[in-house]
Short mmCIF file of C-alpha atoms in Angstrom, two decimals:
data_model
loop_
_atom_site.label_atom_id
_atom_site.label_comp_id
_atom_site.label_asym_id
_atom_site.label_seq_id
_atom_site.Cartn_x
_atom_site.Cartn_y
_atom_site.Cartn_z
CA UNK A 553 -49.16 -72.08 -76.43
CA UNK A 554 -51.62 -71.85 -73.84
CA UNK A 555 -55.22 -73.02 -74.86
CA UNK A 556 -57.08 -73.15 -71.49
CA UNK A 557 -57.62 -71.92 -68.26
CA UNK A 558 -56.02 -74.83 -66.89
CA UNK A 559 -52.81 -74.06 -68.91
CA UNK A 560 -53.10 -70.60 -68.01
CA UNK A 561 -53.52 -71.58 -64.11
CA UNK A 562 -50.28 -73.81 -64.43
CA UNK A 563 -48.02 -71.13 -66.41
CA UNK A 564 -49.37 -68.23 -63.61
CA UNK A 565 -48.16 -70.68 -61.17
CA UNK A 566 -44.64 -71.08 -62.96
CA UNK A 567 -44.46 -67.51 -63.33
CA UNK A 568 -45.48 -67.28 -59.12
CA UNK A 569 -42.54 -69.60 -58.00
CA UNK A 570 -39.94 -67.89 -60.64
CA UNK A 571 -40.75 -64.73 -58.47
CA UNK A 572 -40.26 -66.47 -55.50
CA UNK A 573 -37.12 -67.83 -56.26
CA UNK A 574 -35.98 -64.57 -58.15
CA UNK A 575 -36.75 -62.21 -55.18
CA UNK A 576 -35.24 -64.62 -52.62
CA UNK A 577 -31.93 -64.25 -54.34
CA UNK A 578 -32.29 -60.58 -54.73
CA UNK A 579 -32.74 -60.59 -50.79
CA UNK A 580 -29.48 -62.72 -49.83
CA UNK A 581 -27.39 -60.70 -52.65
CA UNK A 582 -28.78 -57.59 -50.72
CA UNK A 583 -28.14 -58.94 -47.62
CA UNK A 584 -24.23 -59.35 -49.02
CA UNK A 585 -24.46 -56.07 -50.23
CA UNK A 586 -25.00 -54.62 -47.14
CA UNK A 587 -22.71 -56.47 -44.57
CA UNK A 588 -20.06 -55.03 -47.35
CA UNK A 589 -21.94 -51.51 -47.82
CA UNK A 590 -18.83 -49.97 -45.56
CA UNK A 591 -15.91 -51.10 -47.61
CA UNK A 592 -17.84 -50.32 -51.18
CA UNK A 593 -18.57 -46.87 -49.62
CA UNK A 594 -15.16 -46.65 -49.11
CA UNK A 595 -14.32 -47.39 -51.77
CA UNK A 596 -16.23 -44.91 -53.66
CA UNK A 597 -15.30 -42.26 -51.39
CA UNK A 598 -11.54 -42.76 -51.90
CA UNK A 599 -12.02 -42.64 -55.99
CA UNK A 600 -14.59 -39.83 -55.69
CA UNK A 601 -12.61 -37.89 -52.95
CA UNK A 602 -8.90 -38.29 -54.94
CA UNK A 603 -8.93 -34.95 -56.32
CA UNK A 604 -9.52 -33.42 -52.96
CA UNK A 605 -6.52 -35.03 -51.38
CA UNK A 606 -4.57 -33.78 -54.29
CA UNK A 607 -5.42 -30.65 -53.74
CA UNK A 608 -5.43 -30.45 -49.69
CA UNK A 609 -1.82 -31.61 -50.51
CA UNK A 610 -0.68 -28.84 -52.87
CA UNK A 611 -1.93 -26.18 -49.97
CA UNK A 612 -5.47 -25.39 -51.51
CA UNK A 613 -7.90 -24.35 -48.51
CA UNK A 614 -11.54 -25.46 -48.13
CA UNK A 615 -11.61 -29.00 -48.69
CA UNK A 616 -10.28 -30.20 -45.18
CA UNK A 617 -13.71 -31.91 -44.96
CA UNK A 618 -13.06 -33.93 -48.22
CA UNK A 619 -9.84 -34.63 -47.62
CA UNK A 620 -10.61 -35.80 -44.03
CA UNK A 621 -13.38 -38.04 -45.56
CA UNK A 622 -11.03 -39.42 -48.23
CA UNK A 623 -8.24 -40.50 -45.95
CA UNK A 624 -10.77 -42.16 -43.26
CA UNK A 625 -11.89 -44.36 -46.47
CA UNK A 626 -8.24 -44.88 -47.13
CA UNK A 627 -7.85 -46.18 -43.52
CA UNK A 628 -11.17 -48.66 -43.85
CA UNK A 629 -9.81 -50.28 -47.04
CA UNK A 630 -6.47 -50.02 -45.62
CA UNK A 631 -7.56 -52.00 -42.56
CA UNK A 632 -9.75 -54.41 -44.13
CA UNK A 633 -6.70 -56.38 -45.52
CA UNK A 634 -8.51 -57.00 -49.24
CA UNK A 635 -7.20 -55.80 -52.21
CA UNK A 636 -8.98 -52.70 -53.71
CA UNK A 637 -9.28 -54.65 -57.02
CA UNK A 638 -10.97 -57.62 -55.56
CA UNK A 639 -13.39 -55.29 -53.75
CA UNK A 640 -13.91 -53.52 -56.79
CA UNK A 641 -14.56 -56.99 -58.67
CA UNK A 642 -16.82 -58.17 -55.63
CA UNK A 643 -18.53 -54.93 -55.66
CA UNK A 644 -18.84 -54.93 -59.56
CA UNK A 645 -20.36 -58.23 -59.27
CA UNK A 646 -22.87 -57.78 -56.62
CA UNK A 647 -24.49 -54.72 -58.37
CA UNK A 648 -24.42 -56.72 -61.93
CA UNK A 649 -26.18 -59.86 -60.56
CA UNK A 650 -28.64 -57.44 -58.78
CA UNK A 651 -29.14 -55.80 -61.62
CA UNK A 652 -29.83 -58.55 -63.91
CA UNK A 653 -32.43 -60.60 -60.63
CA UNK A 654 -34.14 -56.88 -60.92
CA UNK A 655 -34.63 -57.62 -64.34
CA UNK A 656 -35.65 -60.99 -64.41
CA UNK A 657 -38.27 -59.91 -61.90
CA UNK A 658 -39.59 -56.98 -64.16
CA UNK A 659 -40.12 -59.01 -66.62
CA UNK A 660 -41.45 -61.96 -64.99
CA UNK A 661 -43.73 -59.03 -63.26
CA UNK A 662 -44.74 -58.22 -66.70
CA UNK A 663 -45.81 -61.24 -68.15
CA UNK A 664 -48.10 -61.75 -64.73
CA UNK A 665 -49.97 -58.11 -65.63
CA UNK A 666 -50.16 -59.58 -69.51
CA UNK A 667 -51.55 -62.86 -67.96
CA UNK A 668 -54.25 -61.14 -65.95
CA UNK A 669 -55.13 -58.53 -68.65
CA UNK A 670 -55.87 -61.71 -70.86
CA UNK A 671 -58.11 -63.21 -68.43
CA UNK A 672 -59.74 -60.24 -67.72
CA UNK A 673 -60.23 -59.82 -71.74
CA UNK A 674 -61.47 -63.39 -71.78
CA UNK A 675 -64.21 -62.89 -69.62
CA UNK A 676 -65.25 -59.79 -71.35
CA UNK A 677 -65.25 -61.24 -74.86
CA UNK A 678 -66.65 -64.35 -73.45
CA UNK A 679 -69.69 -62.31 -72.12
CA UNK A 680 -70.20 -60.22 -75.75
CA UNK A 681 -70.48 -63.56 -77.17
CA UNK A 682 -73.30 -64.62 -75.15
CA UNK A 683 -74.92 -61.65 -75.63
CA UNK A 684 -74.87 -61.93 -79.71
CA UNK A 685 -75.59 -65.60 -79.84
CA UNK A 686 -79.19 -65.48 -79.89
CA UNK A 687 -78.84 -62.50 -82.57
CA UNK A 688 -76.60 -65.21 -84.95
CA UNK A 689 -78.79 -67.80 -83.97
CA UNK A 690 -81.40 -65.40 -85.51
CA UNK A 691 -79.76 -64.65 -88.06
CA UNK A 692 -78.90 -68.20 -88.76
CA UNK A 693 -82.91 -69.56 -89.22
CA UNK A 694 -83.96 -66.30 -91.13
CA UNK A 695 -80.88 -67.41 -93.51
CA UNK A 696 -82.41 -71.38 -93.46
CA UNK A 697 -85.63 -69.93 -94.11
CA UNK A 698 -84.82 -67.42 -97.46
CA UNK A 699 -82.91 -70.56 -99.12
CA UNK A 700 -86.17 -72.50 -98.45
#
């Protein structure tokens, strides 16, 4: 456990470079993310947009628009020369680990508040003590004194 302010200093400090390290990850993974964003939009597009290329095919009017969108992601992933379940994988992937660093920093995040609340409740209880010691010392002699 941590006992003193040193202690306290030295696990803040931990908790400092974690958060370094964390959110330097989270930057290069979002970095990935977005040299990639075109493909994973894509890729969303063509499952969100499938319905609307069924139905532009069976005759039905007013979804042109979706249709065109859907077949201009078909020609990205199409062109890109991946599969569509590795992209899916790499995309699953990058959103889980950035998911789980955003974590990891919220938490880390959280124990620096709960550090700093403690501190600040240190100093408060430290200064209520000072003010009642010379009331216990009181106390203390007027309790000598009765068992004299």
């Amino acid at each position: 456990g941590i006992e003193t302010p040193a202690q306290m200093e030295q696990f803040q400090a931990s908790l400092e470079e974690k958060l370094s390290v964390l959110t330097k990850q989270r930057t290069i993974l979002n970095v990935q993310k977005k040299k990639q964003k075109k493909l994973f939009d894509a890729l969303s597009d063509e499952q969100a947009l499938a319905p609307a290329k069924r139905l532009y095919e069976e005759g039905h009017a007013g979804v042109e628009a979706e249709y065109a969108q859907y077949m201009a992601a078909v020609e990205v992933l199409d062109a890109c020369g991946v599969p569509r379940t590795m992209l899916e994988a790499q995309k699953a992937d990058c959103y889980k680990k950035l998911a789980d660093l955003n974590r990891e920093i919220r938490q880390i995040r959280k124990q620096m508040k709960m550090c700093d609340e403690i501190q600040r409740e240190t100093g408060t209880i430290e200064r209520q003590l000072q003010r009642l010691e010379p009331e216990r010392q009181r106390n203390k002699s007027r309790r000598q004194e009765w068992e004299i």
